[in-house]
GROMACS .gro file of C-alpha atoms in nm:
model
  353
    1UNK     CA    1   3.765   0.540  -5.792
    2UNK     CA    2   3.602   0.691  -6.089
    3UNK     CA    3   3.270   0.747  -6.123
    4UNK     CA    4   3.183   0.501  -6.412
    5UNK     CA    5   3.349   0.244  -6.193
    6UNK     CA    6   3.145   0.366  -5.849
    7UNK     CA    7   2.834   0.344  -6.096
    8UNK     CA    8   2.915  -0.003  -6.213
    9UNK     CA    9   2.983  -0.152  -5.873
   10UNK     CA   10   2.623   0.002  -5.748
   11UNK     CA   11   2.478  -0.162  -6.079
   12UNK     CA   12   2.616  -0.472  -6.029
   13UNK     CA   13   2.498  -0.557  -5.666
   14UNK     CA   14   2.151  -0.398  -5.765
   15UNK     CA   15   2.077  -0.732  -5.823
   16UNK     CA   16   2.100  -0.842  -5.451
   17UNK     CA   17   1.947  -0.531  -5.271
   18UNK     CA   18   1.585  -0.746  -5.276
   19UNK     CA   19   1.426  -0.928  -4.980
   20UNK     CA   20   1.293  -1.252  -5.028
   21UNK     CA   21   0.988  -1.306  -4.836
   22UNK     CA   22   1.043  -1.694  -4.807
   23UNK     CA   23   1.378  -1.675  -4.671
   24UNK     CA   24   1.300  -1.368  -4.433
   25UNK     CA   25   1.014  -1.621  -4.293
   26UNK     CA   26   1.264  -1.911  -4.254
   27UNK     CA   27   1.535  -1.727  -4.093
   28UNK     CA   28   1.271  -1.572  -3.869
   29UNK     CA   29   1.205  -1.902  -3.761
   30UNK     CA   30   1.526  -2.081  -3.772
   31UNK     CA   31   1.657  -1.805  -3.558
   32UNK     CA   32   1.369  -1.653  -3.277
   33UNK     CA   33   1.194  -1.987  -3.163
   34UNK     CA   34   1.523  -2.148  -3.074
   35UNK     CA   35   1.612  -1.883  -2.806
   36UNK     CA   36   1.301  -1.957  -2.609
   37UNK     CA   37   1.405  -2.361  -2.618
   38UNK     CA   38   1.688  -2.277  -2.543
   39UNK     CA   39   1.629  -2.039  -2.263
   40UNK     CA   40   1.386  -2.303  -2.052
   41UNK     CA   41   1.683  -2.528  -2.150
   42UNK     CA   42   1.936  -2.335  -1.973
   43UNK     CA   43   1.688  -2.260  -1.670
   44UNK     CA   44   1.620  -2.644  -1.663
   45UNK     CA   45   1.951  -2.698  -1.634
   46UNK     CA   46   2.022  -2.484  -1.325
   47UNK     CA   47   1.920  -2.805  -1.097
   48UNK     CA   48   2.221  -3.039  -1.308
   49UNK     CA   49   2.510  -2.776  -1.280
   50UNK     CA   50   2.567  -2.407  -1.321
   51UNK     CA   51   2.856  -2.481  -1.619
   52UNK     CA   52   2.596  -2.649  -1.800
   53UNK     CA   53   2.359  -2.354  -1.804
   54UNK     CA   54   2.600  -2.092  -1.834
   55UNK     CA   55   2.746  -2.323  -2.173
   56UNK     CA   56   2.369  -2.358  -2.282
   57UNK     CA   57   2.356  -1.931  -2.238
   58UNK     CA   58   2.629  -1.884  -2.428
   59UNK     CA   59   2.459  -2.123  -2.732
   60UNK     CA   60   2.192  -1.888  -2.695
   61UNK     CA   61   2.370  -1.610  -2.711
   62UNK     CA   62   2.437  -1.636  -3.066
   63UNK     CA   63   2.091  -1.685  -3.168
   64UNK     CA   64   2.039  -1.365  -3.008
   65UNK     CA   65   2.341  -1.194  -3.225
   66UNK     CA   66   2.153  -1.368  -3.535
   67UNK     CA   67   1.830  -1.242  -3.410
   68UNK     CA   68   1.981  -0.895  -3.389
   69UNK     CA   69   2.116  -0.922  -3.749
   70UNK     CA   70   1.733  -0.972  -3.866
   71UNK     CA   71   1.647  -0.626  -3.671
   72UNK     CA   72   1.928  -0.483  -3.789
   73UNK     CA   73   1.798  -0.574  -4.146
   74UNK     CA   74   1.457  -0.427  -4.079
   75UNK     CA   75   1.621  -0.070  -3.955
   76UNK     CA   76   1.774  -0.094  -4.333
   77UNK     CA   77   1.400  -0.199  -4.489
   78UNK     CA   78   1.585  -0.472  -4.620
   79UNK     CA   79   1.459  -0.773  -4.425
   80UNK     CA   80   1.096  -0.731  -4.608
   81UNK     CA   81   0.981  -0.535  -4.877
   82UNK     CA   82   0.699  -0.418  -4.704
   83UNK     CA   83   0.753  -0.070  -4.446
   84UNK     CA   84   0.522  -0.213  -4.179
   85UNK     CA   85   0.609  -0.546  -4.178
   86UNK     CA   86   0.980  -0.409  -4.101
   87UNK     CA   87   0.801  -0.146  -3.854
   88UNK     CA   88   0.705  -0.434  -3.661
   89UNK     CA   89   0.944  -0.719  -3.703
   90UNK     CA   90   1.236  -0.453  -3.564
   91UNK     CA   91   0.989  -0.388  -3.299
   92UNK     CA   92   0.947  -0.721  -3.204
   93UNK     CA   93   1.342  -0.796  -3.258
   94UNK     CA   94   1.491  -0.488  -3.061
   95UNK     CA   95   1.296  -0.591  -2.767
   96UNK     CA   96   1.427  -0.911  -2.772
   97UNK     CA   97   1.796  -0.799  -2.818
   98UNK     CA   98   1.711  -0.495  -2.595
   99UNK     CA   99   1.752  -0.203  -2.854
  100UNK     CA  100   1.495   0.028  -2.945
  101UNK     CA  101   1.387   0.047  -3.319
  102UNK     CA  102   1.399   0.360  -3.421
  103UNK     CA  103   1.647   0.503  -3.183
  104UNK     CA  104   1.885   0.288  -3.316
  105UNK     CA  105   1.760   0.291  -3.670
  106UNK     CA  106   1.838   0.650  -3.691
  107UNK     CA  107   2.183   0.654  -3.520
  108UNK     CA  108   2.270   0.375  -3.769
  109UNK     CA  109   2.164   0.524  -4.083
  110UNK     CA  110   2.383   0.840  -3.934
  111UNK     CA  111   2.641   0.577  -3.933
  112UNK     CA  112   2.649   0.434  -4.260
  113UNK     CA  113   2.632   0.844  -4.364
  114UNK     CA  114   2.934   0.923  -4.213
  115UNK     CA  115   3.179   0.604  -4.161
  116UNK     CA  116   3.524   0.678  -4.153
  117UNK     CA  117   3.449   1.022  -4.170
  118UNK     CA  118   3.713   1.196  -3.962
  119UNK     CA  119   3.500   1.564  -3.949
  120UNK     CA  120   3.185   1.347  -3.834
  121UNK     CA  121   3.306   1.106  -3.590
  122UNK     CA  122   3.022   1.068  -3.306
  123UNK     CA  123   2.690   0.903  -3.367
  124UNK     CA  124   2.717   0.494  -3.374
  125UNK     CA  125   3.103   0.454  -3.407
  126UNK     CA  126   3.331   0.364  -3.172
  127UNK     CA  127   3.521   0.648  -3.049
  128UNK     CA  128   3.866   0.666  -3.234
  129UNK     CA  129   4.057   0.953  -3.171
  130UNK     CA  130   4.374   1.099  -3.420
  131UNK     CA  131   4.709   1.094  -3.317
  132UNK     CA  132   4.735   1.450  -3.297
  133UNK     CA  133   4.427   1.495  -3.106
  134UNK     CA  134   4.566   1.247  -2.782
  135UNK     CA  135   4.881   1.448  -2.809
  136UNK     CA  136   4.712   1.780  -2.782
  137UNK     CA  137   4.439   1.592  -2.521
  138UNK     CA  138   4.455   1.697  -2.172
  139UNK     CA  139   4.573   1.389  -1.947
  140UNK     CA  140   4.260   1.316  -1.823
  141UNK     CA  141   4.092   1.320  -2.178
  142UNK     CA  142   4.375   1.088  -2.335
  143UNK     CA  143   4.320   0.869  -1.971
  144UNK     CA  144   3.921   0.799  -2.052
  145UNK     CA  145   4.054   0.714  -2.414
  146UNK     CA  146   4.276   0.475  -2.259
  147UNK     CA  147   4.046   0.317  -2.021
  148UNK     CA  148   3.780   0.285  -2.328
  149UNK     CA  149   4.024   0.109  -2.569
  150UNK     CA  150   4.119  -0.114  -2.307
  151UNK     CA  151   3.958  -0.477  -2.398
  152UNK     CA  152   3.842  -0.521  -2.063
  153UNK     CA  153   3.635  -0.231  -2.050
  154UNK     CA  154   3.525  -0.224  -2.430
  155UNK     CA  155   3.403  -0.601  -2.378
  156UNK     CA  156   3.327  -0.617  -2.033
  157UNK     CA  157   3.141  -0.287  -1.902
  158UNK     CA  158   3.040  -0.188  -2.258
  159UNK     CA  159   2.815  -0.417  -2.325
  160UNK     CA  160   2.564  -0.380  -1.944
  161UNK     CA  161   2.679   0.072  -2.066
  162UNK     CA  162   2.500  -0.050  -2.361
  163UNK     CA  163   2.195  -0.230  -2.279
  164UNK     CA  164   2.144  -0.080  -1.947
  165UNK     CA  165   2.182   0.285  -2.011
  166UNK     CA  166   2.258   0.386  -2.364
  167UNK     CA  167   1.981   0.166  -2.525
  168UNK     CA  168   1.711   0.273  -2.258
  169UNK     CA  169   1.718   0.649  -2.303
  170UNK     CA  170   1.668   0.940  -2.589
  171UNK     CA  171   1.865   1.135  -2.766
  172UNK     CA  172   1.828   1.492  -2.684
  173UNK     CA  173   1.739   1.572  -3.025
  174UNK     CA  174   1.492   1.253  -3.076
  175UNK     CA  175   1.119   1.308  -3.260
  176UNK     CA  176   0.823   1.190  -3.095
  177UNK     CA  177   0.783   0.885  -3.310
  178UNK     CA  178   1.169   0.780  -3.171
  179UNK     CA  179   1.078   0.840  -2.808
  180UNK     CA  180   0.778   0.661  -2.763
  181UNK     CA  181   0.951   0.363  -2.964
  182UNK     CA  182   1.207   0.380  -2.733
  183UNK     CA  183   0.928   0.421  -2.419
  184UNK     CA  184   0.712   0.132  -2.531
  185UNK     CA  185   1.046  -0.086  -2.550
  186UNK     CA  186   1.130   0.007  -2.206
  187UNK     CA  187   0.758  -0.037  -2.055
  188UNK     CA  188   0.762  -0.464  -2.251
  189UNK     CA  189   1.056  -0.526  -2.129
  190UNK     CA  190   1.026  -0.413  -1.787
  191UNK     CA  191   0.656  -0.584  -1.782
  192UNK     CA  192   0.798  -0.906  -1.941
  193UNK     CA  193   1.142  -0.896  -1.678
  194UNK     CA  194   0.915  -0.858  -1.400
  195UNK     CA  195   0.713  -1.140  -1.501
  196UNK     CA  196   0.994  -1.418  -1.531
  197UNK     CA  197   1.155  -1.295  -1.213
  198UNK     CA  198   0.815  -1.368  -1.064
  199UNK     CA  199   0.760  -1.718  -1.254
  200UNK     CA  200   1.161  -1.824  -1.207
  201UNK     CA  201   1.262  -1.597  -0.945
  202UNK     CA  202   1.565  -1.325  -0.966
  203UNK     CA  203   1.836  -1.526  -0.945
  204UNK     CA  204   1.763  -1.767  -1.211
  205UNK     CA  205   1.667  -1.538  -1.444
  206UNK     CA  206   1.962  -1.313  -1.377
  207UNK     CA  207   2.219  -1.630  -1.415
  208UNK     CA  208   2.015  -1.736  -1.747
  209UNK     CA  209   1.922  -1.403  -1.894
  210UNK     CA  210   2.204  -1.195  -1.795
  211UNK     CA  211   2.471  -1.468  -1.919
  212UNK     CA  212   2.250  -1.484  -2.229
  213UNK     CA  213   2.272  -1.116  -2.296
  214UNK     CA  214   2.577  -1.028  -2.155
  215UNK     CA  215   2.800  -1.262  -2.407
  216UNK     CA  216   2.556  -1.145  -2.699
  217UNK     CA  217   2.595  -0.749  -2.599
  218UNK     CA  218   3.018  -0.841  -2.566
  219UNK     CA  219   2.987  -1.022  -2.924
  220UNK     CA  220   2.782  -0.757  -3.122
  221UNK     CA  221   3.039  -0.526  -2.985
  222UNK     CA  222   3.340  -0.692  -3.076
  223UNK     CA  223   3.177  -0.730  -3.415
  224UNK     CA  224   3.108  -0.378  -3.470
  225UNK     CA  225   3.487  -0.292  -3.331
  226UNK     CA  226   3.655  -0.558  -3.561
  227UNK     CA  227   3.476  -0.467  -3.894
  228UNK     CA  228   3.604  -0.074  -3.853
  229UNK     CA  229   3.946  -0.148  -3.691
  230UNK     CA  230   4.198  -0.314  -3.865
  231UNK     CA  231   4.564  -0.143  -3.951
  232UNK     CA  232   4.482   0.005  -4.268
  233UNK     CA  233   4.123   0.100  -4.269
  234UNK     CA  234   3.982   0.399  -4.418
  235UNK     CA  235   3.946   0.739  -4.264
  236UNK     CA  236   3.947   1.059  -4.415
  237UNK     CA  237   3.845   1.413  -4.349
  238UNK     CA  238   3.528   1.527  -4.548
  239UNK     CA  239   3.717   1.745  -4.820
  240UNK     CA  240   3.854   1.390  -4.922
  241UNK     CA  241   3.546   1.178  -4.802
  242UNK     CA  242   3.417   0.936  -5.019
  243UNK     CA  243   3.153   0.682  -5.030
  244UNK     CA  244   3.250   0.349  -5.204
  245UNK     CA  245   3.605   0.376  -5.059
  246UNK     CA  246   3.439   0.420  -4.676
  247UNK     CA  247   3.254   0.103  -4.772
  248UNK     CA  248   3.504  -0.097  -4.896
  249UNK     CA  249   3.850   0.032  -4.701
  250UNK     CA  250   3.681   0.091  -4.404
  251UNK     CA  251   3.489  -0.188  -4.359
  252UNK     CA  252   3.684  -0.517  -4.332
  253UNK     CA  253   3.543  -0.878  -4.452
  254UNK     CA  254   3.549  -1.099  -4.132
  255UNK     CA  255   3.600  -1.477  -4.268
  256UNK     CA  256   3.467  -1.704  -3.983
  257UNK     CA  257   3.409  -2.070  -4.005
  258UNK     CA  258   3.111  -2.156  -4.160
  259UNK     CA  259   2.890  -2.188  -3.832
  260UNK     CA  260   3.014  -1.864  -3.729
  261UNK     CA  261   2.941  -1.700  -4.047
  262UNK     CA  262   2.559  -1.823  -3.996
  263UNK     CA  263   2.540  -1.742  -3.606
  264UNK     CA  264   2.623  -1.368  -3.694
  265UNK     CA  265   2.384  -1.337  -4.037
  266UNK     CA  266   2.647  -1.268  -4.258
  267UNK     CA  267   2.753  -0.953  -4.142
  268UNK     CA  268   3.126  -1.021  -4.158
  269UNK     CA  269   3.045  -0.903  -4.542
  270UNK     CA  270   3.037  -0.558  -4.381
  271UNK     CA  271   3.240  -0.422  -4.660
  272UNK     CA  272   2.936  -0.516  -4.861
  273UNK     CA  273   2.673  -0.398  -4.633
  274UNK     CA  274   2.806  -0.036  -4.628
  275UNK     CA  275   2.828  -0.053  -4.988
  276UNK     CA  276   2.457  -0.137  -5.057
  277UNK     CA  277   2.263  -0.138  -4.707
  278UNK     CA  278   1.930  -0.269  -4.883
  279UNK     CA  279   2.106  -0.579  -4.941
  280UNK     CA  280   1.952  -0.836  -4.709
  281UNK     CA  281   2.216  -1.052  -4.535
  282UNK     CA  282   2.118  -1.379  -4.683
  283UNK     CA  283   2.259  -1.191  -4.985
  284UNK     CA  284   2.564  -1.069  -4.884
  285UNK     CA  285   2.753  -1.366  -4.939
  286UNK     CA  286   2.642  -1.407  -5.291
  287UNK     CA  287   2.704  -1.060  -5.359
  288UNK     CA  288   3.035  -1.021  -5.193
  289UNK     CA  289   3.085  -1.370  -5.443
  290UNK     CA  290   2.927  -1.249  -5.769
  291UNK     CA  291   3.166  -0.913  -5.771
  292UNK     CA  292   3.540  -0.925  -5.778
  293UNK     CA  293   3.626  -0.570  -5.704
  294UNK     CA  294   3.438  -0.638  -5.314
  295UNK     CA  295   3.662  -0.934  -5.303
  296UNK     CA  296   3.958  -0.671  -5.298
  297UNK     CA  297   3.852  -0.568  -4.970
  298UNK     CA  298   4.083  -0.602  -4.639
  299UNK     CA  299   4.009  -0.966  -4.523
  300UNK     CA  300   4.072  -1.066  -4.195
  301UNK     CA  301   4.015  -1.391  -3.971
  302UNK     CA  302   3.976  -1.519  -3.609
  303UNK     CA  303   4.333  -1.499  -3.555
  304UNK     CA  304   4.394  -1.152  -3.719
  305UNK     CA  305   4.108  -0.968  -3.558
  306UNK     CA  306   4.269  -1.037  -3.208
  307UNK     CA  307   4.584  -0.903  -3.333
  308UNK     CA  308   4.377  -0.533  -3.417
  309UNK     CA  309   4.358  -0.496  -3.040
  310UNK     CA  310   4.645  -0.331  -3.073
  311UNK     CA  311   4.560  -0.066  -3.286
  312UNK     CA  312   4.433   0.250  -3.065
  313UNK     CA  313   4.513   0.551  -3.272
  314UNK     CA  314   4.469   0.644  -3.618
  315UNK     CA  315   4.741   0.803  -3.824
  316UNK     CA  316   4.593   1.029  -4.089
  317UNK     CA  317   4.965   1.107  -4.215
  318UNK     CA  318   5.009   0.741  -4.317
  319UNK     CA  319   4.634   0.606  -4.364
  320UNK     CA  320   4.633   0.358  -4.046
  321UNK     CA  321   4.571   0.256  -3.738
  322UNK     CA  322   4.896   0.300  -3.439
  323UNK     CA  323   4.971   0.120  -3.120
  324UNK     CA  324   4.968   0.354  -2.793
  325UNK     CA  325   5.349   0.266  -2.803
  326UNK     CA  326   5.401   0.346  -3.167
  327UNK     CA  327   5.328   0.701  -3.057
  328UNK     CA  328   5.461   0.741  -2.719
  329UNK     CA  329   5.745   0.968  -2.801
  330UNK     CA  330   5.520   1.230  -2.949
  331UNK     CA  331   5.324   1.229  -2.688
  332UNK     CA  332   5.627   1.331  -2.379
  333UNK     CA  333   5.719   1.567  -2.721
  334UNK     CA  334   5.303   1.683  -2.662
  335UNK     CA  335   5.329   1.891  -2.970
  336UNK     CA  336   5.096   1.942  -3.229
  337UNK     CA  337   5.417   1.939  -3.490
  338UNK     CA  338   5.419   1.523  -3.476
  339UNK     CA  339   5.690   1.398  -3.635
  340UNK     CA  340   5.601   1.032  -3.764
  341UNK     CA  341   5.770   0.913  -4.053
  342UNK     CA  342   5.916   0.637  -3.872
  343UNK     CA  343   5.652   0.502  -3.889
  344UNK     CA  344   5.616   0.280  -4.177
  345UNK     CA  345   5.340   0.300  -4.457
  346UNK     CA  346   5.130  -0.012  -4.511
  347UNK     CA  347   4.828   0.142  -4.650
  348UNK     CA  348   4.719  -0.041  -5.003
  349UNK     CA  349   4.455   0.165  -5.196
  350UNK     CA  350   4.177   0.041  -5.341
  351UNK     CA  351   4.248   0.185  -5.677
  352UNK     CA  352   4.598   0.001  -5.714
  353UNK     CA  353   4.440  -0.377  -5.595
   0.00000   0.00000   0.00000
């Protein structure tokens, strides 16, 4: 993409890179109070039948994805225009949703730096490894790959890896202002845990809350997987590395029904979002609406997504994403030489749509 055209497409969602104070304030409380309802609704429910309750989580559950959207906005500075108000709103938010603010505001913004960066693969991605880097992997290396990619583990263990450990601890390399974010998170939520076990007792929270967080966790994941892996998504080392086309190759647009769509804040506009990350996500839509060359981005559905499953390896040789099978002969081969031009080509660029 040239640069008068990069230039144009930043000019023309300009426009939608502004919070709007009124419709931060609704979604704020369209979105928070309804988890607490619906929390003493599912704890209410315990005495009727556990189905009910664990159907009532679940409900909850996505108010909690939508609630993580708004602090996921406020790690941007998008959600208000005011630094503080963010500051505090993310605060507020992460400890709901069990992230730290600025922990995860700075492993983010490291994300949106390097996305589908191949030389700078590491900080807030999911860990996709080249085909000629499992070939050359030692068996146990290429096994932990394995058991990673596998859906089970991704979905079910990644999300209590996520909230239990990763999200309660420092980087090694974190500032003073990122640990004790991260501290003071800890210390609320421990404080606010140990008071509901008290007023509920364990086992009613942990049915309630951990269903609640568990399927929110597994969601935000699955989110964050499908909107980066899809067969011909972006990836390129940094000599080739380039913004717009990160943004808008390697993020996907995730068209979910319209309830969907609201549950998750927008964010299946991802293509968007990496574009122009001041863009609040009440906007997305509008912007993803208002300029035709975003509409060129790699749209996928329900149905779609669960086919990327499959896709485990990227190719750099033909710009996309392989099945373990699609590359089992050059790994028995296990030599760097890979030949894989059977492998068929289905990369589109952006510059010929």
């Amino acid at each position: 993409m040239s640069k008068e055209k990069t230039k144009q497409l930043h000019k023309n969602v300009a426009p939608y890179a502004k919070s709007d104070l009124k419709k931060s304030v609704i979604q704020l409380i369209n979105t928070v109070p309804p988890i607490f309802i619906l929390w003493f609704l599912a704890y209410q429910s315990l005495s009727v039948s556990i189905w009910l309750t664990i159907g009532i989580s679940i409900l909850t559950a996505g108010f909690v994805v939508r609630t993580f959207i708004i602090f996921h906005d406020c790690t941007h500075g998008s959600f208000f225009k005011n630094k503080k108000a963010n500051d505090i709103v993310g605060t507020i938010t992460g400890i709901i949703t069990l992230f730290p603010y600025e922990k995860w505001k700075r492993e983010h913004a490291i994300h949106h730096a390097t996305s589908s960066n191949l030389d700078k693969r590491g900080v807030g991605d999911i860990w996709v490894m080249t085909v000629e880097e499992y070939v050359e992997a030692s068996k146990w290396e290429r096994f932990k790959y394995r058991c990673y990619r596998n859906p089970f583990v991704m979905f079910g263990l990644g999300p209590l890896y996520l909230v239990l450990i990763t999200g309660r601890i420092n980087r090694k390399d974190a500032r003073k202002k990122e640990r004790n974010n991260t501290y003071l998170t800890n210390v609320v939520l421990v404080a606010l845990y140990v008071f509901m076990i008290w007023l509920v007792g364990w086992q009613a929270f942990l049915i309630v809350q951990g269903s609640i967080m568990f399927v929110a966790a597994a969601l935000g994941i699955w989110l964050f997987y499908i909107q980066h892996t899809f067969e011909d998504s972006y990836f390129e080392e940094e000599s080739e590395w380039d913004y717009v086309k990160a943004a808008v190759e390697g993020s996907s647009y995730y068209k979910l029904p319209k309830v969907l769509q609201w549950a998750t804040g927008n964010i299946g506009f991802h293509h968007v979002h990496h574009l122009a990350p001041r863009v609040p996500n009440y906007n997305l839509e509008v912007a993803h609406e208002s300029t035709p060359p975003l509409q060129m981005a790699t749209t996928i559905n329900i149905k779609t997504s669960l086919e990327s499953l499959r896709y485990k390896l990227y190719d750099p040789a033909h710009k996309r994403f392989i099945t373990f099978k699609e590359v089992k002969s050059a790994v028995k081969r296990a030599t760097p030489n890979i030949d894989l031009k059977e492998l068929k080509p289905k990369r589109t660029s952006f510059e010929s749509k």
